[in-house]
Tab-separated table of C-alpha atoms in Angstrom:
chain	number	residue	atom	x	y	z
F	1	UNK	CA	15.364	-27.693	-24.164
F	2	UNK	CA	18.505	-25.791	-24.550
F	3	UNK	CA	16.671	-22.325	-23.799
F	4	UNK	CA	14.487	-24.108	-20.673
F	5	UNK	CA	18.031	-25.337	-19.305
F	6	UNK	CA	19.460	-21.449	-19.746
F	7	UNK	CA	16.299	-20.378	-18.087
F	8	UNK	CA	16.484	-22.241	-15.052
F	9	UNK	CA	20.514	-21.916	-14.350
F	10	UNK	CA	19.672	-18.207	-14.295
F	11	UNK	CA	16.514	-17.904	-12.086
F	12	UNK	CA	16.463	-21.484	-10.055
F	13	UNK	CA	20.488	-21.706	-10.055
F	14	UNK	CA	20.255	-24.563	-6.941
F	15	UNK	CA	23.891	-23.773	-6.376
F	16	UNK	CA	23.466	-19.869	-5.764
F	17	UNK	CA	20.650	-20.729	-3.895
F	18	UNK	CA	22.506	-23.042	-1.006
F	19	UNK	CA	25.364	-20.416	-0.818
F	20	UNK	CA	23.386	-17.389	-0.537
F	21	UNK	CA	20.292	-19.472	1.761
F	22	UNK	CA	21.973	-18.175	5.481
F	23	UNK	CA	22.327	-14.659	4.239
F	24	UNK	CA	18.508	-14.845	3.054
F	25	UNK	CA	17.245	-16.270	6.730
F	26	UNK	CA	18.930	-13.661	8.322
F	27	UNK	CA	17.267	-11.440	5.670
F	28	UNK	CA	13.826	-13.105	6.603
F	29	UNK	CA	14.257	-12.751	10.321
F	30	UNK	CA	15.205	-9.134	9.765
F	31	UNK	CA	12.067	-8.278	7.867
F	32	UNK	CA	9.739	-10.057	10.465
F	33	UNK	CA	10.788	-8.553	13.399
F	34	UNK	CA	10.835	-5.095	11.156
F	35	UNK	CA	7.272	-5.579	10.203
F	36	UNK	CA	6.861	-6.800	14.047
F	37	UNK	CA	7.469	-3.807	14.599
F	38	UNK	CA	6.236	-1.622	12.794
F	39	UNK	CA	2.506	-3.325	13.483
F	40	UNK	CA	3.167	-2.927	17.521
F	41	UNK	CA	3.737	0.815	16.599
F	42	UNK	CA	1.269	1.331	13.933
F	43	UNK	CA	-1.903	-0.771	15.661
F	44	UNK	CA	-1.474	0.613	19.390
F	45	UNK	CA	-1.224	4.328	17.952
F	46	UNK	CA	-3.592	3.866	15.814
F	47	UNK	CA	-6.258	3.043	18.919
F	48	UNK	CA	-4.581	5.060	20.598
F	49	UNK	CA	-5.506	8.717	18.532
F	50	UNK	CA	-9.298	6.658	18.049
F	51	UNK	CA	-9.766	6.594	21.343
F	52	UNK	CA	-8.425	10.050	22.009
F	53	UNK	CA	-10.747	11.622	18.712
F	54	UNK	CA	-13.871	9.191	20.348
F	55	UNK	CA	-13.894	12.233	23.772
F	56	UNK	CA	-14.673	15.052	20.975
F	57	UNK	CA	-12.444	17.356	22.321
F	58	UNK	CA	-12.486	20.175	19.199
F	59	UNK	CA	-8.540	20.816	18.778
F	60	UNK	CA	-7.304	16.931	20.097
F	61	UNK	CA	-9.929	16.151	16.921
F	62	UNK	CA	-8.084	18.545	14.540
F	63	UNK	CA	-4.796	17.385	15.174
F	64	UNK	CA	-5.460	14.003	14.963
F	65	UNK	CA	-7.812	14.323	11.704
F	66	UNK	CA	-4.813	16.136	10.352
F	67	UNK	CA	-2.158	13.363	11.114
F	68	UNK	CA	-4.169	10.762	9.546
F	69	UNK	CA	-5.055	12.736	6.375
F	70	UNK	CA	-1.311	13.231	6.235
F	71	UNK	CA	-0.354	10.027	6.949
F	72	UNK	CA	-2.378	8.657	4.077
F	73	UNK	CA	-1.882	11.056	1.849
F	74	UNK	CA	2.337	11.015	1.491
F	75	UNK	CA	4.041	8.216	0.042
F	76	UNK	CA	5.809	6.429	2.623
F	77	UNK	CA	9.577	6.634	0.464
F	78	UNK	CA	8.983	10.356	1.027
F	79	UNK	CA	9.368	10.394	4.240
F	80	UNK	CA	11.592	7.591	4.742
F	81	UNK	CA	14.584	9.769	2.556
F	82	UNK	CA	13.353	13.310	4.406
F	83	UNK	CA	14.435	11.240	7.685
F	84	UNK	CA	17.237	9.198	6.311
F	85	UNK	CA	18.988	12.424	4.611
F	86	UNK	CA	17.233	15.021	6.198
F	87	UNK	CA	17.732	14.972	9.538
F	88	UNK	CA	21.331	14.096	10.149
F	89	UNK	CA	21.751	17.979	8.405
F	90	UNK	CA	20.593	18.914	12.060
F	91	UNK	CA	22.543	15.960	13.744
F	92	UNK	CA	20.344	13.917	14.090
F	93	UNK	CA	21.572	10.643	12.311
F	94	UNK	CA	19.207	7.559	13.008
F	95	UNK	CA	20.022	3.855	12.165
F	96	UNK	CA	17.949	2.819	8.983
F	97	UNK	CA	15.925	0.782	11.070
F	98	UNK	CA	14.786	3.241	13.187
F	99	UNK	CA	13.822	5.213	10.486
F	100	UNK	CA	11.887	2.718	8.575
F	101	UNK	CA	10.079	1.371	11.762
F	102	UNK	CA	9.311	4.892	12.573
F	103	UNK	CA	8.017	6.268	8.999
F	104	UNK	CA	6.032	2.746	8.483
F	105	UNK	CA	4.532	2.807	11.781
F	106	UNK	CA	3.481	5.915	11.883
F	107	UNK	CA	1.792	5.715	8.180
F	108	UNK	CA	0.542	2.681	9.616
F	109	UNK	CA	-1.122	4.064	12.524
F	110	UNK	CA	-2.755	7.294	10.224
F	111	UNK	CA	-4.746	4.255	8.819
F	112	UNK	CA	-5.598	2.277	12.058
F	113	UNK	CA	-7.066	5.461	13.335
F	114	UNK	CA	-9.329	5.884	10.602
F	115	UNK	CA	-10.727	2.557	10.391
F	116	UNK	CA	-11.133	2.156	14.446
F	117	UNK	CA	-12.896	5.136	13.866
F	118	UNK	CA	-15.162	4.084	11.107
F	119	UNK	CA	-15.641	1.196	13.496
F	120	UNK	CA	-16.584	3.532	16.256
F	121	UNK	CA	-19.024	5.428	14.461
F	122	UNK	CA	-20.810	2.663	13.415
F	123	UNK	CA	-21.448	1.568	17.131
F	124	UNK	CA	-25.239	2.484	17.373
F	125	UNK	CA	-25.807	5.720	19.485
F	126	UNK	CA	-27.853	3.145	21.659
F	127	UNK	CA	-25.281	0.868	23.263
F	128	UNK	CA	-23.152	4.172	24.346
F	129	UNK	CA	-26.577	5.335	26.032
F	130	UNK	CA	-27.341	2.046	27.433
F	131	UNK	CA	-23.645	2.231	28.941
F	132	UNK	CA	-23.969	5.349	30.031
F	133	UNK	CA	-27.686	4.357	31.824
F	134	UNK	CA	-26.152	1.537	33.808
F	135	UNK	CA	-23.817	4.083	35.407
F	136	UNK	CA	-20.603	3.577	33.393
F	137	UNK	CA	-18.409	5.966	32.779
F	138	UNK	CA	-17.481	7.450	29.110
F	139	UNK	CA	-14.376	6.063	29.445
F	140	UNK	CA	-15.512	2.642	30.767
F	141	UNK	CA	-18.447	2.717	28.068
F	142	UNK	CA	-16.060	3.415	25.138
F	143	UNK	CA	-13.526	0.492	26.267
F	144	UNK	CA	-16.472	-2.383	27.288
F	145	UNK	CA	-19.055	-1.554	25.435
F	146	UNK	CA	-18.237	0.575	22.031
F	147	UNK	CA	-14.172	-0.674	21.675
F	148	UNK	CA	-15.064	-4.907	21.516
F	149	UNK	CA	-18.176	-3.473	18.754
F	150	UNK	CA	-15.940	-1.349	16.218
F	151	UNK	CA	-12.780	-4.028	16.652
F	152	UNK	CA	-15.192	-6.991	15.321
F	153	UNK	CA	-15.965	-4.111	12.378
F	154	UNK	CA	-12.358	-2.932	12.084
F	155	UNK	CA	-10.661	-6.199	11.397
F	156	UNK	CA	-10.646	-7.457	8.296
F	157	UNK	CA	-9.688	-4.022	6.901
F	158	UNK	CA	-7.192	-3.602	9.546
F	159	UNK	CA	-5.605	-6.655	8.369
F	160	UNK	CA	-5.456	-6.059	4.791
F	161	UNK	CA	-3.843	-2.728	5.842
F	162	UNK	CA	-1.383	-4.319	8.432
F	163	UNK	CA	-0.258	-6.364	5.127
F	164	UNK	CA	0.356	-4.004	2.496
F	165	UNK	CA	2.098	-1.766	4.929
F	166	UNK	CA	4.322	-4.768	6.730
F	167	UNK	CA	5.155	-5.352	2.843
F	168	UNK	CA	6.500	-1.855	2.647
F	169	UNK	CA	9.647	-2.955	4.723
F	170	UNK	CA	11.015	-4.012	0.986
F	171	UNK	CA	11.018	-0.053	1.136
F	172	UNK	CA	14.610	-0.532	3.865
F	173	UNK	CA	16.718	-1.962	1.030
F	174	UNK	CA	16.448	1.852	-0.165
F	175	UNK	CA	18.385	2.799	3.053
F	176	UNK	CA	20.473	0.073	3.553
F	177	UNK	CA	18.374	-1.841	5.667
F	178	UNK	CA	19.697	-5.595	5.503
F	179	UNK	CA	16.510	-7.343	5.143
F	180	UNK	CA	15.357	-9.725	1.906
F	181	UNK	CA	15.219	-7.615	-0.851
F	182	UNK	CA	18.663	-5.878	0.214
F	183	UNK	CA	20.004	-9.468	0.238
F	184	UNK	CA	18.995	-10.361	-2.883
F	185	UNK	CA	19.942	-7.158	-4.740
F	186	UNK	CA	23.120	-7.792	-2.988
F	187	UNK	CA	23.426	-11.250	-4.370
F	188	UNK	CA	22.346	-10.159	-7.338
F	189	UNK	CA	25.204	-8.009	-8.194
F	190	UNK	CA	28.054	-10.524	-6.366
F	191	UNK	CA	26.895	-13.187	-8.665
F	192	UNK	CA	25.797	-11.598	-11.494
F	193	UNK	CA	22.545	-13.988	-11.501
F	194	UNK	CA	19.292	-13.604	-11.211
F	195	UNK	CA	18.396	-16.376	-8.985
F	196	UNK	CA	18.928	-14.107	-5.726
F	197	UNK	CA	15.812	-12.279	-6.961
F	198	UNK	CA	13.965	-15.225	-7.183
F	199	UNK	CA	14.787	-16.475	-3.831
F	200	UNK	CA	14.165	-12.926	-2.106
F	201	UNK	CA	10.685	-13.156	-4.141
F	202	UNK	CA	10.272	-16.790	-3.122
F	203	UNK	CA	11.178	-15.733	0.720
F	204	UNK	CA	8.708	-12.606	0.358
F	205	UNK	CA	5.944	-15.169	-0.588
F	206	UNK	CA	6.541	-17.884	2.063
F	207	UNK	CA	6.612	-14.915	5.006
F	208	UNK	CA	3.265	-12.893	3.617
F	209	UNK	CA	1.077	-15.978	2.298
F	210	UNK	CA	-0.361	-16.570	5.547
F	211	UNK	CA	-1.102	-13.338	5.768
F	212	UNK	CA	-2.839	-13.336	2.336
F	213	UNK	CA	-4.882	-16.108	3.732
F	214	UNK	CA	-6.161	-14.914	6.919
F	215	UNK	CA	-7.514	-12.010	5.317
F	216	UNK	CA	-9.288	-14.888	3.149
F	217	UNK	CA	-10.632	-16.607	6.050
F	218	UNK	CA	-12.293	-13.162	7.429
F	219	UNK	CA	-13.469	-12.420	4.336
F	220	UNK	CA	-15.436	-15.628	4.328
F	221	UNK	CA	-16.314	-14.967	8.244
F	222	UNK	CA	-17.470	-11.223	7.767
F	223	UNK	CA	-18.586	-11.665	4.777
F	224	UNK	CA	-19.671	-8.628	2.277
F	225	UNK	CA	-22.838	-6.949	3.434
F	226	UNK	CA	-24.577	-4.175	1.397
S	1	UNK	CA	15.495	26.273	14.462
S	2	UNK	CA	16.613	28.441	11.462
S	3	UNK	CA	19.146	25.566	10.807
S	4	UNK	CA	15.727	23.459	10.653
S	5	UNK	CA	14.266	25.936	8.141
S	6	UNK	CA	17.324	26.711	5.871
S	7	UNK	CA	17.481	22.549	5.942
S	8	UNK	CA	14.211	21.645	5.156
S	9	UNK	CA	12.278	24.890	4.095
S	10	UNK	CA	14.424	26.967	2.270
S	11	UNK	CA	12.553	28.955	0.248
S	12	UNK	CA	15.710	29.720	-2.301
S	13	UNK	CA	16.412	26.555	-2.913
S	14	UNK	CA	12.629	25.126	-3.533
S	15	UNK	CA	12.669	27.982	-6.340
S	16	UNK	CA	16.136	26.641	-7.433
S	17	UNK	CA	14.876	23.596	-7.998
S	18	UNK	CA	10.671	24.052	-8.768
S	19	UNK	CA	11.231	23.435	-12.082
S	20	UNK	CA	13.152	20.182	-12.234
S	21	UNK	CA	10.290	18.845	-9.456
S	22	UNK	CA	7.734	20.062	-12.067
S	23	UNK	CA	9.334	17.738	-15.388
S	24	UNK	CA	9.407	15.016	-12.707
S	25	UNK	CA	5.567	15.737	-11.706
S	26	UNK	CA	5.117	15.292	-15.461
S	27	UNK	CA	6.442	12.070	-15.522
S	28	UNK	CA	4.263	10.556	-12.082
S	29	UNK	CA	1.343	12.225	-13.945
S	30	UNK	CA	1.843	10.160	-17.161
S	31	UNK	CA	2.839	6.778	-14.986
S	32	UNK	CA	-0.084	6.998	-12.797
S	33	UNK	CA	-2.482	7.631	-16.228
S	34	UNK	CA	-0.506	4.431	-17.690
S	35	UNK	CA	-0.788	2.116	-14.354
S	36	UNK	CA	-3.877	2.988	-13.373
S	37	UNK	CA	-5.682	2.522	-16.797
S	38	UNK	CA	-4.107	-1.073	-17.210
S	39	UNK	CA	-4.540	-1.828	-13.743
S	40	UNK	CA	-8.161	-1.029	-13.681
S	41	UNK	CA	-9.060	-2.964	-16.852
S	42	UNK	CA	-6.584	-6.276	-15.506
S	43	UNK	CA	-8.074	-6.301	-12.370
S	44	UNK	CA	-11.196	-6.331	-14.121
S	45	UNK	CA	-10.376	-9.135	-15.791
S	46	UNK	CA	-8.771	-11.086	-12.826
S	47	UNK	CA	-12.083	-10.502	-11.340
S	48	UNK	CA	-14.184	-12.019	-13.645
S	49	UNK	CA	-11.856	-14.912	-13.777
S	50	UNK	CA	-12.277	-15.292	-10.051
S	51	UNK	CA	-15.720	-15.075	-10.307
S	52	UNK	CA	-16.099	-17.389	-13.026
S	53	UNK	CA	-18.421	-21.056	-12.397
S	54	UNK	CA	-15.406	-22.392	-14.183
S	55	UNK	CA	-12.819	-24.224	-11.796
S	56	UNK	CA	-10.353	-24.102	-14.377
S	57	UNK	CA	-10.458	-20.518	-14.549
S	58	UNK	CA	-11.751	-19.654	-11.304
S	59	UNK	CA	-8.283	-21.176	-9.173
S	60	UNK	CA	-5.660	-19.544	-11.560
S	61	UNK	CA	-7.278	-16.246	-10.502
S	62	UNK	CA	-7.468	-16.714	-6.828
S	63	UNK	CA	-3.934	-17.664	-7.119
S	64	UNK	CA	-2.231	-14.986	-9.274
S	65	UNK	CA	-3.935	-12.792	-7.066
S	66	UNK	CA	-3.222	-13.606	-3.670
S	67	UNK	CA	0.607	-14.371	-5.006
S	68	UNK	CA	0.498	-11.053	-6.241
S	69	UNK	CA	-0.720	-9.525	-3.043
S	70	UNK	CA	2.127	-11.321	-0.898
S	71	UNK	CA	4.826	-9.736	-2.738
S	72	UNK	CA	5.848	-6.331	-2.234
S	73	UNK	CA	5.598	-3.979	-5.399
S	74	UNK	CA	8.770	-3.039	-5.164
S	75	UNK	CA	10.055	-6.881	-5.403
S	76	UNK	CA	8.170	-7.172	-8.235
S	77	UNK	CA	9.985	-3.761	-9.785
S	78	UNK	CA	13.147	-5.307	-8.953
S	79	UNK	CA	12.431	-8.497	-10.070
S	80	UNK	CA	11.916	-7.189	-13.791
S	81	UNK	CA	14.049	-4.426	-13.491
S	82	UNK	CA	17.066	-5.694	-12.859
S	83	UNK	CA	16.118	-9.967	-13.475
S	84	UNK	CA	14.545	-9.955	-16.714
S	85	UNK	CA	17.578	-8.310	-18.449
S	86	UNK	CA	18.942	-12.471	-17.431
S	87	UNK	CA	16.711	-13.293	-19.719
S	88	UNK	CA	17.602	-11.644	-22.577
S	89	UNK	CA	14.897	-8.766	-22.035
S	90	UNK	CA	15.950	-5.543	-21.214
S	91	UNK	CA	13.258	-3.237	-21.005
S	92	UNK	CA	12.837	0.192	-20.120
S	93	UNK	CA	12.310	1.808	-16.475
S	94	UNK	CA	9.453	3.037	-17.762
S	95	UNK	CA	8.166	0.070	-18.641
S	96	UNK	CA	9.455	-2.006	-16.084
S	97	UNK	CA	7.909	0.230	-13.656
S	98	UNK	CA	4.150	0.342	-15.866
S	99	UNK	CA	4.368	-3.463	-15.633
S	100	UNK	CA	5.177	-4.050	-12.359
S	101	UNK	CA	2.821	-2.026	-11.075
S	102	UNK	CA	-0.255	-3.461	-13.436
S	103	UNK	CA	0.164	-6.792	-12.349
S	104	UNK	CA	0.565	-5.472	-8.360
S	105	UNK	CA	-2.514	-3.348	-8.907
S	106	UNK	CA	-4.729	-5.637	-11.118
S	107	UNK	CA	-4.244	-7.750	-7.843
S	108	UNK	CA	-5.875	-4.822	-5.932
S	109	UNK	CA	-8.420	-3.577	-8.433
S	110	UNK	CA	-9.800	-7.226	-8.912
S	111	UNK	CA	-10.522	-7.706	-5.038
S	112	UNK	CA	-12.496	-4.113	-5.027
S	113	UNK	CA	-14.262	-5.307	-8.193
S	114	UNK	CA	-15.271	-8.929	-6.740
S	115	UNK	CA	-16.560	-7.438	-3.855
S	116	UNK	CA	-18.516	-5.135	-6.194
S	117	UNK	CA	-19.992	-8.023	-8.078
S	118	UNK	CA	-20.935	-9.791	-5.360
S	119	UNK	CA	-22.973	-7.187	-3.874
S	120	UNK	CA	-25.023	-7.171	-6.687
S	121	UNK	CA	-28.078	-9.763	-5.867
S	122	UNK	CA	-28.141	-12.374	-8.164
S	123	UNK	CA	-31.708	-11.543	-9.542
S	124	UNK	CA	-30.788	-8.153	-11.170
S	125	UNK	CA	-28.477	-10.155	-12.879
S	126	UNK	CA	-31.781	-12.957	-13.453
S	127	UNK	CA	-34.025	-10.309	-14.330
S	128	UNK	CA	-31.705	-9.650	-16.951
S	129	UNK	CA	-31.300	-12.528	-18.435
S	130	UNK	CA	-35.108	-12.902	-18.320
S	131	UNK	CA	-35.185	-9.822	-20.315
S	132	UNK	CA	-33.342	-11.484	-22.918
S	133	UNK	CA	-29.900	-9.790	-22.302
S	134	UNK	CA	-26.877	-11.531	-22.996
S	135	UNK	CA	-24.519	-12.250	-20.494
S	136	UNK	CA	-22.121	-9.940	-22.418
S	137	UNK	CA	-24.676	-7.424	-22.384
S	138	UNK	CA	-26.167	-8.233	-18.719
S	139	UNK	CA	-22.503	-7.537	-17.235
S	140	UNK	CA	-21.835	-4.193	-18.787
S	141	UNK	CA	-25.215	-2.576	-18.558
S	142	UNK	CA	-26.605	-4.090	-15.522
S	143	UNK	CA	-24.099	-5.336	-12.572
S	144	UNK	CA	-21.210	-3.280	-13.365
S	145	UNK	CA	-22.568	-0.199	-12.862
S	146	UNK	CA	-24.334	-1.141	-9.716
S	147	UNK	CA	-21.167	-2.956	-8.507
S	148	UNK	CA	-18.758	-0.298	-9.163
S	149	UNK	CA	-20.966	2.103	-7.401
S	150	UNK	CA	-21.517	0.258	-4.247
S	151	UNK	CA	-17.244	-0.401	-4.424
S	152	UNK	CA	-16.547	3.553	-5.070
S	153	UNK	CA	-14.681	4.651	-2.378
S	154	UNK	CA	-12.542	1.626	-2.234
S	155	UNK	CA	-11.738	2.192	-5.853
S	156	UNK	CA	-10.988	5.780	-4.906
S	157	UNK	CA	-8.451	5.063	-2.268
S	158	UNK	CA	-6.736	1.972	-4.252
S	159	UNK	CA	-6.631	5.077	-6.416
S	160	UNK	CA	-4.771	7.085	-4.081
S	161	UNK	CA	-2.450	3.965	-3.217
S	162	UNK	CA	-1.394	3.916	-6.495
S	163	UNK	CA	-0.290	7.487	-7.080
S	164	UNK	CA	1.725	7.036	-3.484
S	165	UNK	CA	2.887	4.028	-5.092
S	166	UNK	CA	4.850	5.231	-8.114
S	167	UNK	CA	7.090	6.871	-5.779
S	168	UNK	CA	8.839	3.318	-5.867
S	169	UNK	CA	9.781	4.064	-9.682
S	170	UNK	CA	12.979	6.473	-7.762
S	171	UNK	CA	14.496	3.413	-6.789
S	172	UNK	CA	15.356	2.282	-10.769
S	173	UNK	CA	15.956	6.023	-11.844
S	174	UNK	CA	13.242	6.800	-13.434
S	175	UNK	CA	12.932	10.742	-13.224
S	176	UNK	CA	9.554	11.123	-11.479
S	177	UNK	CA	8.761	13.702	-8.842
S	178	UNK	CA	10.503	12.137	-6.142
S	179	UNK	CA	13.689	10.538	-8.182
S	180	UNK	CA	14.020	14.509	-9.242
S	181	UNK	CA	13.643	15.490	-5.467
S	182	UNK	CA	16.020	13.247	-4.244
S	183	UNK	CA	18.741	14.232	-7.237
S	184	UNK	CA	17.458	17.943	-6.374
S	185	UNK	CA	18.589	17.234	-2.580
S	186	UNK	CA	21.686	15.771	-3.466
S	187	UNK	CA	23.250	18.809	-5.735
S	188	UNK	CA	21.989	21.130	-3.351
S	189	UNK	CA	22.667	19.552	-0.093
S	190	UNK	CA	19.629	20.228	1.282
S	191	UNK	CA	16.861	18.813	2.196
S	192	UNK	CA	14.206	21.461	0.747
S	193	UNK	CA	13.341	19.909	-2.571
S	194	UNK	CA	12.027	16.551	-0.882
S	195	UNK	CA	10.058	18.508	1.701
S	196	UNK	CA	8.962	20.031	-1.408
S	197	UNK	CA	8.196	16.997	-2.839
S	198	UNK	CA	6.546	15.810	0.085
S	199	UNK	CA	4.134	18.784	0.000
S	200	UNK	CA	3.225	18.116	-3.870
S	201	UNK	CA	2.251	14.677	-3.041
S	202	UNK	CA	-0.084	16.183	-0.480
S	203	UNK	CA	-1.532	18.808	-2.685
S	204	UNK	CA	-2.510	15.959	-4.886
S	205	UNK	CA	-3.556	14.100	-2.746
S	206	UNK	CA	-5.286	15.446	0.299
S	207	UNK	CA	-8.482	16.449	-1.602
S	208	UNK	CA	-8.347	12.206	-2.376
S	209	UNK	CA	-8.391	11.477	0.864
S	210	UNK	CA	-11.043	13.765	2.213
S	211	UNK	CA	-13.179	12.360	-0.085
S	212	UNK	CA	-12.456	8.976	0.547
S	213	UNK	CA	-13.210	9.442	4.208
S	214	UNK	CA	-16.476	11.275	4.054
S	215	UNK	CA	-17.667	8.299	1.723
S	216	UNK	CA	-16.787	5.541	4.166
S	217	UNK	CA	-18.842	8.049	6.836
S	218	UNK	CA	-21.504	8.514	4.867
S	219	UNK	CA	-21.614	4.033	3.938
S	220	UNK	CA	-21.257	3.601	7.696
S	221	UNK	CA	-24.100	6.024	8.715
């Protein structure tokens, strides 16, 4: 009993909890609007650069195939400390923020492009013809007619995507960013306890478990097809 | 723009420092080997649990796995990194970092493998049975080799996740590529060896990527 008693004053210490729990909402709110954010960014980019790839011009293409590649290839902390201590060597100092909303959104709109595209492609060739028939335009074909299509087909990857990288905003604590995990750490070392971390991991849970679960409930909508 | 250059790619210094970038290469080569073996074989597990008829069994799974898929790796590093040592277990960063990242990627491996599975219709795994297979035997030899195949290129980029993932390992000093870029940066005052860094990452990983997208064309077509 005497080790289970131990064990809880150092990882569910009730009293370190209730003095640290104001830092830790203002931790919370921080990381939602961050990850607010950096979804705003990532998603309307994302359709953005689709849309853009969807007229076939040859170097717009290029570009764009490159960014994405790029932006799915390099780990997101790479880029976050090239901006953080990179570019203030040309005098250029941005808040952490900034930086971490910029480097996540960005990384998060090299995915969204891909799978709008994905969802594009898989548009049959007939309901851009049929648009195109009726007298639409291309561009009034690819936002009626082909855009509502690959969206239904994009989302529940899009989601799971929007999730790992809104989780990524754990990466600010790296840069001084104040939100959960940079609380807790924080708390951590003030109190010499572990039961910071276990709130900050508690927190993490409470804000991404509905998250976790709508990607659930479009699974079970859309679900797997071979 | 030569400030931008000698900043960020300065030739002198990426030579200075190639061969501190290279022993931390080493070490991201021998984590990734390490995470992605155990998280490949837990997932598998996790899977199976999740798949199981057993309720008992079956809810545990689900759980673990969508707790493990709220929290961020890199609270989960933390969390053992720098909590466990509370509990009278210090470990390495090594291993802190090699279990972190198995349970985080078992999480991710098991959803890739369900979906597998359950793309597999039930009467291959009937016929087998029928053919006096064991369950045992009807699993190995029959649905997970159709089920990993049909899964492939989300195995592949999970793949490529994970590699971009034990970046994170910087953050508790273990000396992997980017821990040595960012100490490399530091002594030099320059910006070079992360750029450097940066364009390792991509070496490694842009043929990944490719691939991964001209699966996902060629599933969609």
């Amino acid at each position: 009993m005497d080790g289970l008693d131990r064990f809880l004053a150092t990882f569910f210490n009730a009293r370190i909890f209730a003095r640290y729990l104001p830092d830790m909402l203002a931790g919370v709110w921080t990381t939602i609007w961050l990850a607010g954010a950096v979804i705003a960014l990532g998603l309307s980019l994302g359709l953005a650069l689709a849309c853009l790839r969807a007229y076939g011009w040859r170097i717009a293409s290029f570009f764009i195939i490159c960014f994405a590649d790029m932006g799915r290839a390099l780990p997101p902390l790479v880029l976050i400390l090239i901006m953080y201590f990179g570019l203030p060597g040309l005098g250029l100092r941005m808040p952490g923020p900034l930086v971490l909303i910029l480097v996540l959104g960005t990384v998060l709109a090299a995915f969204a492009e891909e799978i709008f595209w994905a969802g594009l492609t898989s548009v049959p060739k007939g309901q851009w013809e049929a648009g195109r028939a009726t007298g639409l335009g291309f561009t009034q074909t690819l936002v009626q007619i082909a855009l509502p299509q690959a969206a239904r087909l994009a989302l529940p990857p899009l989601v799971n995507r929007v999730l790992a990288i809104s989780k990524m905003t754990a990466l600010g604590s790296v840069i001084g960013v104040s939100e959960i995990l940079s609380v807790a750490s924080t708390a951590q070392s003030f109190t010499g306890s572990a039961a910071p971390l276990t709130m900050g991991a508690i927190a993490y849970v409470i804000v991404f478990l509905p998250l976790v679960v709508l990607t659930r409930l479009l699974e079970r909508r859309f679900a797997w097809k071979v | 723009m030569q400030d931008f250059i000698r900043l960020f790619f300065n030739l002198e210094v990426m030579a200075q420092t190639l061969p501190l970038l290279m022993q931390g290469l080493w070490m991201t080569v021998k984590l990734c080997a390490a995470v992605i073996a155990l998280g490949l074989v837990g997932g598998l597990f996790l899977a199976l649990g999740a798949l199981s008829h057993r309720r008992w069994l079956r809810w545990p799974a689900f759980a673990v796995i969508d707790f493990l898929r709220a929290l961020p790796p890199l609270v989960l590093l933390i969390f053992i990194y720098s909590g466990l040592p509370f509990a009278g277990l210090a470990i390495s960063p090594f291993a802190a970092v090699a279990v972190a990242f198995f349970l985080n990627n078992s999480a991710y491996y098991a959803e890739i493998y369900r979906a597998g599975i359950q793309s597999v219709p039930a009467g291959q795994t009937e016929a087998a049975r029928a053919c006096g297979l064991t369950t045992g035997q009807t699993l190995a030899h029959v649905v997970l080799p159709q089920a990993v195949r049909n899964v492939l290129p989300d195995l592949l980029s999970n793949t490529v996740e994970v590699v971009k993932l034990t970046s994170l390992a910087s953050v508790v000093s273990l000396a992997e590529l980017l821990y040595s870029a960012n100490m490399a940066r530091s002594l030099t005052y320059n910006a070079s060896p992360l750029v450097l860094a940066a364009l390792v990452y991509l070496l490694l990983l842009w043929p990944l990527v490719r691939l991964v997208s001209r699966y996902q064309r060629r599933l969609a077509a």
